[in-house]
mmCIF file of C-alpha atoms in Angstrom:
data_model
loop_
_atom_site.group_PDB
_atom_site.id
_atom_site.type_symbol
_atom_site.label_atom_id
_atom_site.label_comp_id
_atom_site.label_asym_id
_atom_site.label_seq_id
_atom_site.Cartn_x
_atom_site.Cartn_y
_atom_site.Cartn_z
ATOM 1 C CA MET P 270 44.501 -15.736 -60.928
ATOM 2 C CA PHE P 271 40.763 -15.747 -61.639
ATOM 3 C CA ALA P 272 40.006 -17.045 -58.103
ATOM 4 C CA GLU P 273 42.102 -14.284 -56.586
ATOM 5 C CA ALA P 274 40.171 -11.652 -58.570
ATOM 6 C CA ARG P 275 36.827 -13.050 -57.387
ATOM 7 C CA LEU P 276 38.031 -13.013 -53.780
ATOM 8 C CA THR P 277 39.225 -9.436 -54.164
ATOM 9 C CA ASN P 278 35.860 -8.369 -55.616
ATOM 10 C CA LEU P 279 34.009 -10.174 -52.813
ATOM 11 C CA ILE P 280 36.058 -8.435 -50.143
ATOM 12 C CA ALA P 281 35.535 -5.090 -51.865
ATOM 13 C CA ASN P 282 31.795 -5.633 -52.060
ATOM 14 C CA LEU P 283 31.638 -6.604 -48.381
ATOM 15 C CA LEU P 284 33.596 -3.529 -47.392
ATOM 16 C CA ALA P 285 31.299 -1.369 -49.478
ATOM 17 C CA LEU P 286 28.260 -2.987 -47.892
ATOM 18 C CA LEU P 287 29.682 -2.445 -44.402
ATOM 19 C CA ALA P 288 30.367 1.174 -45.261
ATOM 20 C CA VAL P 289 26.797 1.669 -46.448
ATOM 21 C CA LEU P 290 25.440 -0.023 -43.311
ATOM 22 C CA ALA P 291 27.633 2.185 -41.145
ATOM 23 C CA ILE P 292 26.314 5.253 -42.932
ATOM 24 C CA VAL P 293 22.702 4.069 -42.550
ATOM 25 C CA VAL P 294 23.202 3.308 -38.837
ATOM 26 C CA GLY P 295 24.833 6.704 -38.351
ATOM 27 C CA VAL P 296 21.954 8.462 -40.079
ATOM 28 C CA VAL P 297 19.388 6.513 -38.016
ATOM 29 C CA LEU P 298 21.191 7.271 -34.758
ATOM 30 C CA TRP P 299 21.503 10.927 -35.719
ATOM 31 C CA THR P 300 17.808 11.062 -36.652
ATOM 32 C CA ILE P 301 16.410 9.434 -33.510
ATOM 33 C CA ARG P 302 18.402 11.827 -31.368
ATOM 34 C CA ARG P 303 16.759 14.874 -32.917
ATOM 35 C CA PRO P 304 14.640 17.104 -30.605
ATOM 36 C CA TYR P 305 11.617 16.297 -32.744
ATOM 37 C CA PHE P 306 11.377 12.939 -30.986
ATOM 38 C CA SER P 307 11.523 14.298 -27.429
ATOM 39 C CA ILE P 308 8.704 13.203 -25.133
ATOM 40 C CA SER P 309 6.415 16.213 -24.999
ATOM 41 C CA ARG P 310 3.277 14.747 -23.448
ATOM 42 C CA ILE P 311 2.382 12.378 -20.617
ATOM 43 C CA GLU P 312 -0.944 10.638 -21.040
ATOM 44 C CA LEU P 313 -2.198 9.614 -17.613
ATOM 45 C CA ALA P 314 -4.979 7.126 -16.943
ATOM 46 C CA PRO P 315 -5.956 4.642 -14.236
ATOM 47 C CA VAL P 316 -5.662 0.892 -14.663
ATOM 48 C CA ALA P 317 -8.866 -0.816 -15.762
ATOM 49 C CA GLY P 318 -11.638 -0.763 -13.200
ATOM 50 C CA SER P 319 -10.241 2.076 -11.098
ATOM 51 C CA THR P 320 -10.088 5.861 -10.931
ATOM 52 C CA LEU P 321 -7.415 8.410 -10.070
ATOM 53 C CA GLN P 322 -7.914 10.677 -7.084
ATOM 54 C CA TYR P 323 -4.423 11.714 -6.000
ATOM 55 C CA VAL P 324 -1.962 11.226 -8.891
ATOM 56 C CA THR P 325 -1.605 14.035 -11.453
ATOM 57 C CA PRO P 326 0.636 14.558 -14.522
ATOM 58 C CA LEU P 327 2.590 17.074 -12.448
ATOM 59 C CA ASN P 328 3.408 14.343 -9.902
ATOM 60 C CA LEU P 329 4.808 12.180 -12.674
ATOM 61 C CA GLN P 330 6.771 14.992 -14.309
ATOM 62 C CA THR P 331 8.325 15.761 -10.932
ATOM 63 C CA ALA P 332 9.252 12.097 -10.446
ATOM 64 C CA LEU P 333 10.842 11.889 -13.913
ATOM 65 C CA ALA P 334 12.518 15.301 -13.993
ATOM 66 C CA GLY P 335 16.261 14.880 -14.450
ATOM 67 C CA GLN P 336 16.065 11.190 -13.581
ATOM 68 C CA VAL P 337 15.199 9.452 -16.863
ATOM 69 C CA ARG P 338 17.071 10.359 -20.058
ATOM 70 C CA GLY P 339 16.278 9.707 -23.691
ATOM 71 C CA ASN P 340 13.569 10.497 -26.198
ATOM 72 C CA PHE P 341 10.759 8.495 -27.765
ATOM 73 C CA PHE P 342 13.163 5.857 -29.065
ATOM 74 C CA LEU P 343 15.864 5.879 -26.408
ATOM 75 C CA MET P 344 13.952 6.222 -23.132
ATOM 76 C CA ASP P 345 14.360 3.231 -20.810
ATOM 77 C CA LEU P 346 10.733 2.338 -20.020
ATOM 78 C CA ASP P 347 11.652 0.104 -17.081
ATOM 79 C CA GLU P 348 13.626 2.924 -15.493
ATOM 80 C CA ALA P 349 10.758 5.332 -16.169
ATOM 81 C CA ARG P 350 8.330 2.923 -14.514
ATOM 82 C CA ARG P 351 10.561 2.556 -11.459
ATOM 83 C CA ARG P 352 10.864 6.327 -11.121
ATOM 84 C CA ILE P 353 7.116 6.848 -11.493
ATOM 85 C CA GLU P 354 6.462 4.271 -8.789
ATOM 86 C CA THR P 355 8.453 6.434 -6.373
ATOM 87 C CA ALA P 356 5.909 9.248 -6.777
ATOM 88 C CA PRO P 357 3.431 9.726 -3.916
ATOM 89 C CA TRP P 358 0.205 7.725 -4.200
ATOM 90 C CA VAL P 359 1.544 5.478 -6.986
ATOM 91 C CA ARG P 360 1.466 1.771 -6.184
ATOM 92 C CA HIS P 361 2.180 0.336 -9.641
ATOM 93 C CA ALA P 362 2.657 1.816 -13.102
ATOM 94 C CA VAL P 363 2.584 0.521 -16.684
ATOM 95 C CA VAL P 364 4.473 2.684 -19.195
ATOM 96 C CA ARG P 365 4.512 2.566 -23.005
ATOM 97 C CA ARG P 366 5.299 4.814 -25.944
ATOM 98 C CA VAL P 367 2.626 6.305 -28.200
ATOM 99 C CA TRP P 368 3.814 7.801 -31.481
ATOM 100 C CA PRO P 369 5.174 10.341 -31.986
ATOM 101 C CA ALA P 370 5.999 11.998 -28.642
ATOM 102 C CA THR P 371 3.704 10.659 -25.934
ATOM 103 C CA LEU P 372 4.443 8.605 -22.855
ATOM 104 C CA GLN P 373 1.312 6.687 -21.860
ATOM 105 C CA VAL P 374 1.182 5.852 -18.157
ATOM 106 C CA ARG P 375 -1.391 3.611 -16.522
ATOM 107 C CA ILE P 376 -1.482 4.045 -12.745
ATOM 108 C CA GLU P 377 -2.672 1.840 -9.910
ATOM 109 C CA GLU P 378 -3.124 4.271 -7.036
ATOM 110 C CA GLN P 379 -2.584 3.574 -3.380
ATOM 111 C CA GLN P 380 -5.879 2.894 -1.612
ATOM 112 C CA PRO P 381 -5.427 4.131 1.977
ATOM 113 C CA LEU P 382 -6.903 1.830 4.597
ATOM 114 C CA ALA P 383 -5.466 3.377 7.759
ATOM 115 C CA PHE P 384 -2.777 5.603 9.200
ATOM 116 C CA TRP P 385 0.341 3.604 10.015
ATOM 117 C CA ASN P 386 2.620 4.392 12.968
ATOM 118 C CA GLU P 387 3.723 8.022 13.124
ATOM 119 C CA ASN P 388 3.760 9.404 9.576
ATOM 120 C CA GLN P 389 2.814 6.714 7.090
ATOM 121 C CA MET P 390 -0.326 5.108 5.760
ATOM 122 C CA ILE P 391 -1.147 1.507 5.011
ATOM 123 C CA ASN P 392 -3.046 0.418 1.912
ATOM 124 C CA THR P 393 -5.701 -2.214 1.363
ATOM 125 C CA TRP P 394 -2.992 -4.720 0.385
ATOM 126 C CA GLY P 395 -1.327 -4.385 3.780
ATOM 127 C CA GLU P 396 1.602 -2.328 2.456
ATOM 128 C CA ALA P 397 2.985 0.779 4.131
ATOM 129 C CA PHE P 398 3.490 3.880 1.989
ATOM 130 C CA THR P 399 4.290 7.556 2.427
ATOM 131 C CA ALA P 400 2.175 10.351 0.947
ATOM 132 C CA ASN P 401 0.785 13.739 1.911
ATOM 133 C CA GLN P 402 -1.989 12.994 4.401
ATOM 134 C CA GLY P 403 -3.315 16.503 3.880
ATOM 135 C CA GLU P 404 -4.557 15.393 0.460
ATOM 136 C CA LEU P 405 -7.028 12.943 1.975
ATOM 137 C CA PRO P 406 -10.702 13.933 1.660
ATOM 138 C CA ASP P 407 -12.053 15.706 4.714
ATOM 139 C CA ASP P 408 -14.833 13.154 5.139
ATOM 140 C CA LEU P 409 -12.474 10.151 5.047
ATOM 141 C CA ASP P 410 -12.180 8.761 8.576
ATOM 142 C CA LEU P 411 -9.244 6.365 8.764
ATOM 143 C CA PRO P 412 -8.311 4.295 11.820
ATOM 144 C CA GLN P 413 -4.837 4.372 13.330
ATOM 145 C CA LEU P 414 -2.826 1.154 13.110
ATOM 146 C CA ASN P 415 0.517 0.646 14.846
ATOM 147 C CA GLY P 416 3.037 -2.162 14.864
ATOM 148 C CA PRO P 417 6.693 -3.178 14.594
ATOM 149 C CA ALA P 418 8.528 -3.110 11.277
ATOM 150 C CA ASN P 419 7.331 -5.697 8.743
ATOM 151 C CA SER P 420 4.137 -6.436 10.692
ATOM 152 C CA GLU P 421 1.830 -4.502 8.332
ATOM 153 C CA ARG P 422 0.034 -7.495 6.823
ATOM 154 C CA LEU P 423 -0.532 -9.108 10.197
ATOM 155 C CA VAL P 424 -1.908 -5.900 11.715
ATOM 156 C CA VAL P 425 -4.287 -5.393 8.780
ATOM 157 C CA GLN P 426 -5.426 -9.003 9.027
ATOM 158 C CA ARG P 427 -6.194 -8.785 12.732
ATOM 159 C CA TYR P 428 -7.727 -5.325 12.364
ATOM 160 C CA ALA P 429 -10.203 -6.765 9.851
ATOM 161 C CA GLU P 430 -11.060 -9.637 12.214
ATOM 162 C CA ILE P 431 -11.670 -7.303 15.155
ATOM 163 C CA ALA P 432 -13.764 -4.954 13.006
ATOM 164 C CA ARG P 433 -15.980 -7.853 11.884
ATOM 165 C CA TRP P 434 -16.590 -8.941 15.471
ATOM 166 C CA PHE P 435 -17.692 -5.497 16.668
ATOM 167 C CA ALA P 436 -19.647 -4.418 13.591
ATOM 168 C CA PRO P 437 -22.920 -6.073 14.797
ATOM 169 C CA LEU P 438 -22.689 -3.920 17.929
ATOM 170 C CA GLY P 439 -22.490 -0.759 15.826
ATOM 171 C CA LEU P 440 -18.869 -0.231 16.828
ATOM 172 C CA SER P 441 -15.760 0.212 14.710
ATOM 173 C CA VAL P 442 -12.048 0.139 15.489
ATOM 174 C CA ARG P 443 -10.517 3.558 16.042
ATOM 175 C CA GLU P 444 -7.000 2.309 16.808
ATOM 176 C CA ALA P 445 -5.238 -1.065 16.901
ATOM 177 C CA THR P 446 -1.696 -1.551 18.165
ATOM 178 C CA LEU P 447 0.584 -4.563 18.010
ATOM 179 C CA THR P 448 3.270 -3.976 20.640
ATOM 180 C CA PRO P 449 6.922 -5.016 20.215
ATOM 181 C CA ARG P 450 6.070 -8.035 22.410
ATOM 182 C CA TYR P 451 3.288 -8.962 19.985
ATOM 183 C CA ALA P 452 0.409 -8.138 22.308
ATOM 184 C CA TRP P 453 -2.679 -6.311 21.116
ATOM 185 C CA GLU P 454 -4.311 -3.119 22.330
ATOM 186 C CA VAL P 455 -7.462 -1.769 20.666
ATOM 187 C CA THR P 456 -9.559 1.385 21.013
ATOM 188 C CA LEU P 457 -13.129 1.240 19.743
ATOM 189 C CA SER P 458 -15.193 4.044 18.245
ATOM 190 C CA ASP P 459 -16.919 4.628 21.603
ATOM 191 C CA ALA P 460 -13.467 5.169 23.207
ATOM 192 C CA VAL P 461 -13.464 1.805 25.031
ATOM 193 C CA ARG P 462 -9.898 0.512 25.321
ATOM 194 C CA LEU P 463 -9.361 -3.233 24.990
ATOM 195 C CA THR P 464 -6.308 -5.150 26.177
ATOM 196 C CA LEU P 465 -6.236 -8.417 24.249
ATOM 197 C CA GLY P 466 -2.847 -9.810 25.258
ATOM 198 C CA ARG P 467 -0.559 -11.864 23.069
ATOM 199 C CA ASP P 468 -1.731 -13.381 19.843
ATOM 200 C CA PRO P 469 -0.639 -17.069 19.743
ATOM 201 C CA ALA P 470 0.243 -16.732 16.061
ATOM 202 C CA ALA P 471 1.300 -13.097 15.906
ATOM 203 C CA ASP P 472 4.861 -13.903 14.884
ATOM 204 C CA VAL P 473 3.787 -14.924 11.360
ATOM 205 C CA ALA P 474 0.938 -13.449 9.352
ATOM 206 C CA ASP P 475 -1.361 -15.958 7.669
ATOM 207 C CA PRO P 476 -2.802 -14.572 4.390
ATOM 208 C CA HIS P 477 -5.773 -16.928 4.752
ATOM 209 C CA GLY P 478 -6.646 -15.689 8.238
ATOM 210 C CA ARG P 479 -6.435 -19.145 9.850
ATOM 211 C CA SER P 480 -3.220 -19.350 11.832
ATOM 212 C CA GLY P 481 -3.931 -18.388 15.424
ATOM 213 C CA ALA P 482 -7.296 -16.906 14.526
ATOM 214 C CA LEU P 483 -9.385 -19.170 16.770
ATOM 215 C CA PRO P 484 -7.677 -18.431 20.123
ATOM 216 C CA PHE P 485 -7.399 -14.771 19.208
ATOM 217 C CA ALA P 486 -11.062 -14.541 18.208
ATOM 218 C CA ALA P 487 -12.247 -16.547 21.204
ATOM 219 C CA ARG P 488 -11.376 -13.730 23.610
ATOM 220 C CA ILE P 489 -13.182 -11.175 21.486
ATOM 221 C CA GLU P 490 -16.177 -13.436 20.930
ATOM 222 C CA ARG P 491 -16.602 -13.932 24.669
ATOM 223 C CA PHE P 492 -16.607 -10.172 25.229
ATOM 224 C CA VAL P 493 -18.951 -9.445 22.299
ATOM 225 C CA GLN P 494 -21.451 -12.066 23.440
ATOM 226 C CA ALA P 495 -21.478 -10.594 26.948
ATOM 227 C CA TRP P 496 -21.787 -7.014 25.717
ATOM 228 C CA PRO P 497 -25.617 -6.682 25.527
ATOM 229 C CA GLU P 498 -26.174 -8.133 29.013
ATOM 230 C CA LEU P 499 -23.221 -6.222 30.383
ATOM 231 C CA THR P 500 -24.469 -2.860 29.147
ATOM 232 C CA ARG P 501 -27.958 -3.649 30.464
ATOM 233 C CA ARG P 502 -26.583 -4.407 33.934
ATOM 234 C CA LEU P 503 -24.500 -1.253 33.954
ATOM 235 C CA GLY P 504 -27.626 0.866 33.556
ATOM 236 C CA GLY P 505 -26.085 3.507 31.321
ATOM 237 C CA ARG P 506 -22.636 3.607 32.916
ATOM 238 C CA MET P 507 -19.890 3.794 30.304
ATOM 239 C CA ILE P 508 -17.032 1.301 30.068
ATOM 240 C CA ALA P 509 -13.598 2.933 29.957
ATOM 241 C CA SER P 510 -11.525 -0.186 29.339
ATOM 242 C CA ALA P 511 -11.666 -3.961 29.305
ATOM 243 C CA ASP P 512 -8.909 -6.492 29.911
ATOM 244 C CA LEU P 513 -9.620 -9.653 27.906
ATOM 245 C CA ARG P 514 -6.512 -11.581 28.910
ATOM 246 C CA TYR P 515 -8.205 -13.690 31.610
ATOM 247 C CA PRO P 516 -8.695 -17.396 30.748
ATOM 248 C CA ASN P 517 -12.313 -17.516 31.944
ATOM 249 C CA GLY P 518 -13.597 -13.960 31.675
ATOM 250 C CA PHE P 519 -12.552 -10.340 31.440
ATOM 251 C CA ALA P 520 -12.171 -7.308 33.682
ATOM 252 C CA ILE P 521 -13.730 -3.921 32.988
ATOM 253 C CA THR P 522 -13.096 -0.437 34.291
ATOM 254 C CA LEU P 523 -15.969 2.046 34.257
ATOM 255 C CA SER P 524 -15.727 5.678 33.275
ATOM 256 C CA PRO P 525 -16.234 8.021 36.233
ATOM 257 C CA GLU P 526 -19.663 9.565 36.662
ATOM 258 C CA THR P 527 -18.837 12.733 38.553
ATOM 259 C CA THR P 528 -15.548 11.876 40.254
ATOM 260 C CA ALA P 529 -12.333 10.216 39.249
ATOM 261 C CA SER P 530 -13.310 6.987 40.983
ATOM 262 C CA SER P 531 -13.620 3.776 38.991
ATOM 263 C CA ARG P 532 -14.311 0.187 39.766
ATOM 264 C CA SER P 533 -13.562 -3.156 38.159
ATOM 265 C CA THR P 534 -15.709 -6.223 37.838
ATOM 266 C CA ARG P 535 -15.075 -9.674 36.453
ATOM 267 C CA PRO P 536 -17.962 -11.646 34.971
#
């Protein structure tokens, strides 16, 4: 009889404890859903060592509007981060709560390296992204890069190699195109058009810049080395285009002087 009374008291105490816990949980849930805890401020800052030029709090509010629910306690930070990273000019975001009603967002902005195909840009990591090109500074002169889908990293890699070769001549790359057949066409800053042919390793990009780089660079090196003597021999005539696909030389076409005539020569 005594054991049964102890068991009854134990069960009663447990039920009372559960009831109290249920009340406490209900009060907590009711409290954290109050409007007082709504996110009322977005604190925006760049990641360490960078600055923000394009991303604004309004961009982030637009990205989050109607897409992420919850208040200070209930907001899904991973979902908020994913939504913020869909905003123009945002490459990566780090999101955390700051008491009592602030969402702190650290942004890594896109760093545009070039225009990509028809309406995109490509960043310094070799990733394509979409943003309003009208927001670019007026004095920012970006080259045009073109290529098939998923060739961004390869095109950026080869663009950098070509730019390094022509830099000593005071020339830069205005446009570089990787065709669907993985052949290269380049336009320099002086409007000279180069036909480079197929890249032996163009099917796979090498992040270390080694695969296929030697045969690809050899054609450019030959042309660059001949450039000073070639321009001297031309006596001021301008080169319109050069075909570097020959195994032992290259062919050039001169810009017309006063007529539409042109000629080719092969060193």
